[in-house]
Amino acid sequence: MIVLKTGRELKIMKEACRISAGALQVAGRAVEPGVTTEEIDRLAEQYILSQGGVPNFKHYEGYPATACISINNEVIHGIPSAKRKLRAGDIVSIDLGAKYEGYHGDNAATFACGDISEEAKRLMDTTRESLYEGIRAAVPGGRIGDIGHAVQQYVEERGYSVVRQFVGHGVGTNLHEAPEVPNFGTPGRGIRLMPGMTIAIEPMVNAGKPGVEVLSDGWTVLTKDGSLSAHFEHTVAITADGPKIMTVI
Ligand code: MF3
Ligand code: CO
């Protein structure tokens, strides 16, 4: 069931999203050579708690941390670790969210660690832009397939591929709720978009083929072909005036 949010609910949810965006900014600014992913996770958690929020990934289906931090060929769900030190040239995808007064925010971005290759920059730029293409398609009267199509077309035109096994999602009083929001699709297909829907749009883009596999830790998702992967995500409200990005400070 798709839950439409009232204006009052969107105001509370905006606060959860503001905290989520602030935590992502704090985490992203900490990305530099020599830092461990656990240190970044701790900074994000401290920020969320300082703002009166709760890290909403922690304990979600047993997930052990505040953030998912996924490096290079890791697509999503990398578990922060004191043993994992960032190195110059890495691209670092950080995904995290906060719950505030019962509502969730969810966002992600890929950050450069020191100097990165031109190819890595182009992958990050393409993934970030594909998110905005998807957001532009999130208008009342449109359909869920319009969003996926916009993302997929932008990505594939540039020679990259979108991950199929993981998708975006509705977000509200649950971190994950209906509908699914794939990063691929056919225009005019899928459920109709309506004011009051709140969705997380989150393209995961591989430099190589779309296939992924899960590491033996049960969480970390890697590209099957070992290629680089990037991930950007915003929580977006669909309103009568068009899409509103909620995860901004
Ligand atoms: N952030 C993921 C998403 O965007 C969910 C993470 S699941 C967790 O949907 F268990 F790792 F928290
Ligand atoms: Co999400």
Coordinates of C-alpha atoms and ligand atoms in Angstrom, one line a residue:
M1 CA 0.0 0.0 0.0
I2 CA 1.3 3.5 -0.9
V3 CA 0.9 5.9 1.9
L4 CA 0.3 9.6 0.9
K5 CA 1.6 12.1 3.4
T6 CA -0.2 15.2 4.6
G7 CA 1.5 18.6 4.7
R8 CA 1.9 18.3 8.4
E9 CA 3.7 14.9 8.0
L10 CA 5.9 16.3 5.2
K11 CA 7.1 19.1 7.6
I12 CA 8.2 16.5 10.2
M13 CA 9.7 14.3 7.5
K14 CA 11.6 17.3 6.2
E15 CA 13.4 17.5 9.5
A16 CA 14.4 13.9 9.3
C17 CA 15.7 14.6 5.8
R18 CA 17.5 17.7 6.9
I19 CA 19.3 15.7 9.6
S20 CA 20.1 12.9 7.0
A21 CA 21.6 15.5 4.6
G22 CA 23.7 17.1 7.3
A23 CA 25.1 13.8 8.4
L24 CA 25.9 12.9 4.8
Q25 CA 27.7 16.3 4.5
V26 CA 29.7 15.6 7.7
A27 CA 30.6 12.1 6.5
G28 CA 31.6 13.3 3.0
R29 CA 33.9 16.0 4.4
A30 CA 35.7 13.4 6.5
V31 CA 36.7 11.4 3.4
E32 CA 40.4 11.6 3.0
P33 CA 43.4 9.2 2.7
G34 CA 44.1 7.3 6.0
V35 CA 40.7 7.7 7.5
T36 CA 38.9 4.5 8.4
T37 CA 35.3 3.9 7.4
E38 CA 34.5 3.3 11.1
E39 CA 35.7 6.8 11.9
I40 CA 33.4 8.2 9.3
D41 CA 30.5 6.1 10.6
R42 CA 31.1 7.5 14.1
L43 CA 31.1 11.1 12.9
A44 CA 27.8 10.5 11.1
E45 CA 26.2 8.9 14.1
Q46 CA 27.3 11.6 16.5
Y47 CA 25.9 14.3 14.1
I48 CA 22.5 12.5 13.9
L49 CA 22.2 12.1 17.6
S50 CA 23.3 15.7 18.2
Q51 CA 20.3 16.9 16.0
G52 CA 17.8 14.8 18.0
G53 CA 17.6 12.1 15.3
V54 CA 18.2 8.3 15.4
P55 CA 20.4 6.5 12.9
N56 CA 17.8 4.5 11.1
F57 CA 20.0 1.9 9.3
K58 CA 21.4 0.7 12.7
H59 CA 19.8 -2.6 13.5
Y60 CA 17.6 -2.5 10.4
E61 CA 17.4 -6.2 9.5
G62 CA 20.5 -6.6 11.7
Y63 CA 22.6 -4.0 10.0
P64 CA 25.4 -3.1 12.5
A65 CA 26.2 0.6 11.7
T66 CA 24.9 4.1 11.0
A67 CA 26.2 4.3 7.5
C68 CA 26.9 2.0 4.6
I69 CA 30.3 2.8 3.1
S70 CA 31.2 1.2 -0.1
I71 CA 34.5 1.7 -1.9
N72 CA 35.4 1.4 -5.6
N73 CA 33.9 -1.9 -6.9
E74 CA 31.6 -2.1 -3.9
V75 CA 28.1 -0.9 -4.9
I76 CA 26.2 -0.6 -1.7
H77 CA 25.9 -1.9 1.9
G78 CA 29.6 -1.9 2.8
I79 CA 30.0 -2.3 6.5
P80 CA 32.2 0.4 8.2
S81 CA 35.3 -1.1 9.8
A82 CA 38.3 0.0 11.8
K83 CA 40.4 -2.1 9.5
R84 CA 39.3 -0.4 6.3
K85 CA 41.5 2.7 5.6
L86 CA 40.7 5.0 2.7
R87 CA 43.4 5.5 0.1
A88 CA 44.0 8.3 -2.4
G89 CA 42.2 7.5 -5.6
D90 CA 39.3 5.7 -4.0
I91 CA 35.7 6.6 -4.7
V92 CA 33.6 6.2 -1.5
S93 CA 29.8 5.8 -1.6
I94 CA 28.2 6.8 1.7
D95 CA 24.5 5.9 2.3
L96 CA 22.8 6.9 5.6
G97 CA 19.6 8.2 7.1
A98 CA 18.0 9.5 10.2
K99 CA 14.6 8.9 11.9
Y100 CA 13.0 11.9 13.6
E101 CA 9.6 11.8 15.3
G102 CA 8.7 8.6 13.6
Y103 CA 9.6 9.7 10.0
H104 CA 12.6 8.6 8.0
G105 CA 15.1 10.4 5.7
D106 CA 17.5 8.5 3.4
N107 CA 20.3 9.8 1.2
A108 CA 23.6 8.8 -0.4
A109 CA 26.4 10.2 -2.4
T110 CA 29.8 9.1 -3.8
F111 CA 32.8 11.1 -2.7
A112 CA 36.4 11.3 -4.1
C113 CA 39.3 10.4 -1.7
G114 CA 42.2 12.6 -2.8
D115 CA 42.9 12.7 -6.5
I116 CA 40.8 10.3 -8.5
S117 CA 41.0 9.2 -12.1
E118 CA 39.1 11.1 -14.9
E119 CA 37.1 7.9 -15.5
A120 CA 36.0 7.7 -11.8
K121 CA 35.0 11.4 -12.0
R122 CA 33.0 10.8 -15.1
L123 CA 31.2 7.9 -13.4
M124 CA 30.4 10.0 -10.4
D125 CA 29.2 12.9 -12.4
T126 CA 27.0 10.7 -14.6
T127 CA 25.4 9.0 -11.6
R128 CA 24.7 12.3 -9.8
E129 CA 23.2 13.7 -12.9
S130 CA 21.1 10.6 -13.5
L131 CA 19.6 11.1 -10.1
Y132 CA 18.5 14.6 -11.1
E133 CA 17.1 13.3 -14.3
G134 CA 15.0 10.8 -12.3
I135 CA 13.9 13.5 -9.9
R136 CA 12.7 15.7 -12.8
A137 CA 10.5 12.9 -13.9
A138 CA 8.8 12.5 -10.5
V139 CA 5.8 14.7 -11.2
P140 CA 2.1 14.1 -10.4
G141 CA 0.3 12.3 -13.2
G142 CA 3.6 10.7 -14.3
R143 CA 4.3 7.0 -13.7
I144 CA 7.0 5.2 -11.8
G145 CA 8.5 3.9 -15.1
D146 CA 9.1 7.5 -16.2
I147 CA 11.6 7.9 -13.4
G148 CA 13.4 4.6 -14.1
H149 CA 13.5 5.3 -17.8
A150 CA 14.9 8.8 -17.3
V151 CA 17.7 7.4 -15.1
Q152 CA 18.5 4.5 -17.4
Q153 CA 18.6 6.4 -20.6
Y154 CA 20.9 9.1 -19.2
V155 CA 23.3 6.4 -17.8
E156 CA 23.3 4.0 -20.8
E157 CA 23.8 6.9 -23.3
R158 CA 27.1 7.4 -21.5
G159 CA 28.2 3.8 -21.7
Y160 CA 27.5 2.8 -18.2
S161 CA 24.9 0.4 -16.7
V162 CA 22.3 0.6 -13.9
V163 CA 22.1 -2.1 -11.2
R164 CA 18.8 -4.1 -11.5
Q165 CA 18.8 -6.2 -8.3
F166 CA 18.5 -3.2 -6.0
V167 CA 16.0 -0.4 -6.4
G168 CA 14.8 2.8 -4.8
H169 CA 11.7 2.8 -2.6
G170 CA 8.9 4.7 -0.9
V171 CA 10.0 6.2 2.5
G172 CA 8.0 7.6 5.3
T173 CA 7.1 6.1 8.7
N174 CA 9.1 3.1 7.4
L175 CA 12.6 3.3 5.8
H176 CA 11.4 1.1 3.0
E177 CA 7.8 1.2 1.9
A178 CA 5.8 0.9 -1.3
P179 CA 6.4 1.6 -4.2
E180 CA 9.6 0.1 -5.5
V181 CA 11.4 2.7 -7.6
P182 CA 13.6 1.0 -10.1
N183 CA 16.4 2.8 -12.0
F184 CA 15.2 1.3 -15.3
G185 CA 11.8 1.2 -16.9
T186 CA 9.4 2.1 -19.6
P187 CA 7.8 5.5 -19.9
G188 CA 4.1 5.4 -19.0
R189 CA 4.4 2.1 -17.1
G190 CA 4.0 1.4 -13.4
I191 CA 2.0 3.1 -10.7
R192 CA 0.8 6.6 -11.1
L193 CA 2.7 9.3 -9.2
M194 CA 0.5 11.4 -6.9
P195 CA 1.0 14.4 -4.6
G196 CA 1.9 13.2 -1.1
M197 CA 4.1 10.3 -2.2
T198 CA 7.6 10.3 -0.8
I199 CA 10.2 8.2 -2.5
A200 CA 13.9 7.6 -2.3
I201 CA 15.4 7.7 -5.8
E202 CA 18.8 6.0 -5.8
P203 CA 20.7 5.1 -9.0
M204 CA 23.5 2.6 -8.5
V205 CA 25.6 2.9 -11.6
N206 CA 28.4 0.5 -12.7
A207 CA 31.2 1.5 -15.1
G208 CA 30.9 -2.1 -16.5
K209 CA 28.1 -4.6 -16.6
P210 CA 25.0 -4.3 -14.4
G211 CA 25.6 -7.6 -12.5
V212 CA 26.3 -7.6 -8.8
E213 CA 27.0 -10.2 -6.1
V214 CA 26.9 -10.2 -2.3
L215 CA 30.1 -10.7 -0.4
S216 CA 30.4 -13.5 2.2
D217 CA 29.7 -11.0 5.0
G218 CA 26.1 -11.2 3.9
W219 CA 25.9 -7.4 3.2
T220 CA 28.5 -5.9 0.9
V221 CA 27.3 -5.8 -2.7
L222 CA 30.0 -5.8 -5.3
T223 CA 30.1 -5.5 -9.1
K224 CA 30.4 -8.9 -10.6
D225 CA 33.0 -7.7 -13.2
G226 CA 35.1 -5.8 -10.7
S227 CA 34.2 -2.4 -12.3
L228 CA 33.8 0.8 -10.3
S229 CA 30.3 1.7 -9.1
A230 CA 28.8 5.0 -7.8
H231 CA 25.6 5.7 -5.9
F232 CA 23.5 8.9 -5.3
E233 CA 20.2 9.1 -3.5
H234 CA 17.7 11.7 -2.4
T235 CA 14.4 11.5 -0.5
V236 CA 11.9 13.3 -2.7
A237 CA 8.3 14.4 -2.1
I238 CA 6.0 14.5 -5.1
T239 CA 3.8 17.7 -4.7
A240 CA 1.3 19.5 -6.8
D241 CA 4.1 21.9 -7.6
G242 CA 6.4 19.1 -8.8
P243 CA 9.2 17.1 -7.1
K244 CA 10.7 18.6 -3.9
I245 CA 14.1 17.3 -2.8
M246 CA 13.7 16.7 1.0
T247 CA 17.3 15.7 1.8
V248 CA 18.9 19.1 1.7
I249 CA 20.2 21.2 4.6
Ligands
MF3_1 N1 20.2 2.9 2.4 C1 19.6 1.7 1.9 C2 18.6 2.3 1.0 O1 18.8 3.3 0.4 C3 19.1 0.8 2.9 C4 20.2 0.3 3.7 S1 19.7 -1.1 4.5 C5 20.7 -1.2 5.7 O2 17.5 1.8 0.8 F1 20.4 -2.3 6.3 F2 21.9 -1.3 5.3 F3 20.6 -0.2 6.5
CO2 CO 17.2 4.1 0.1

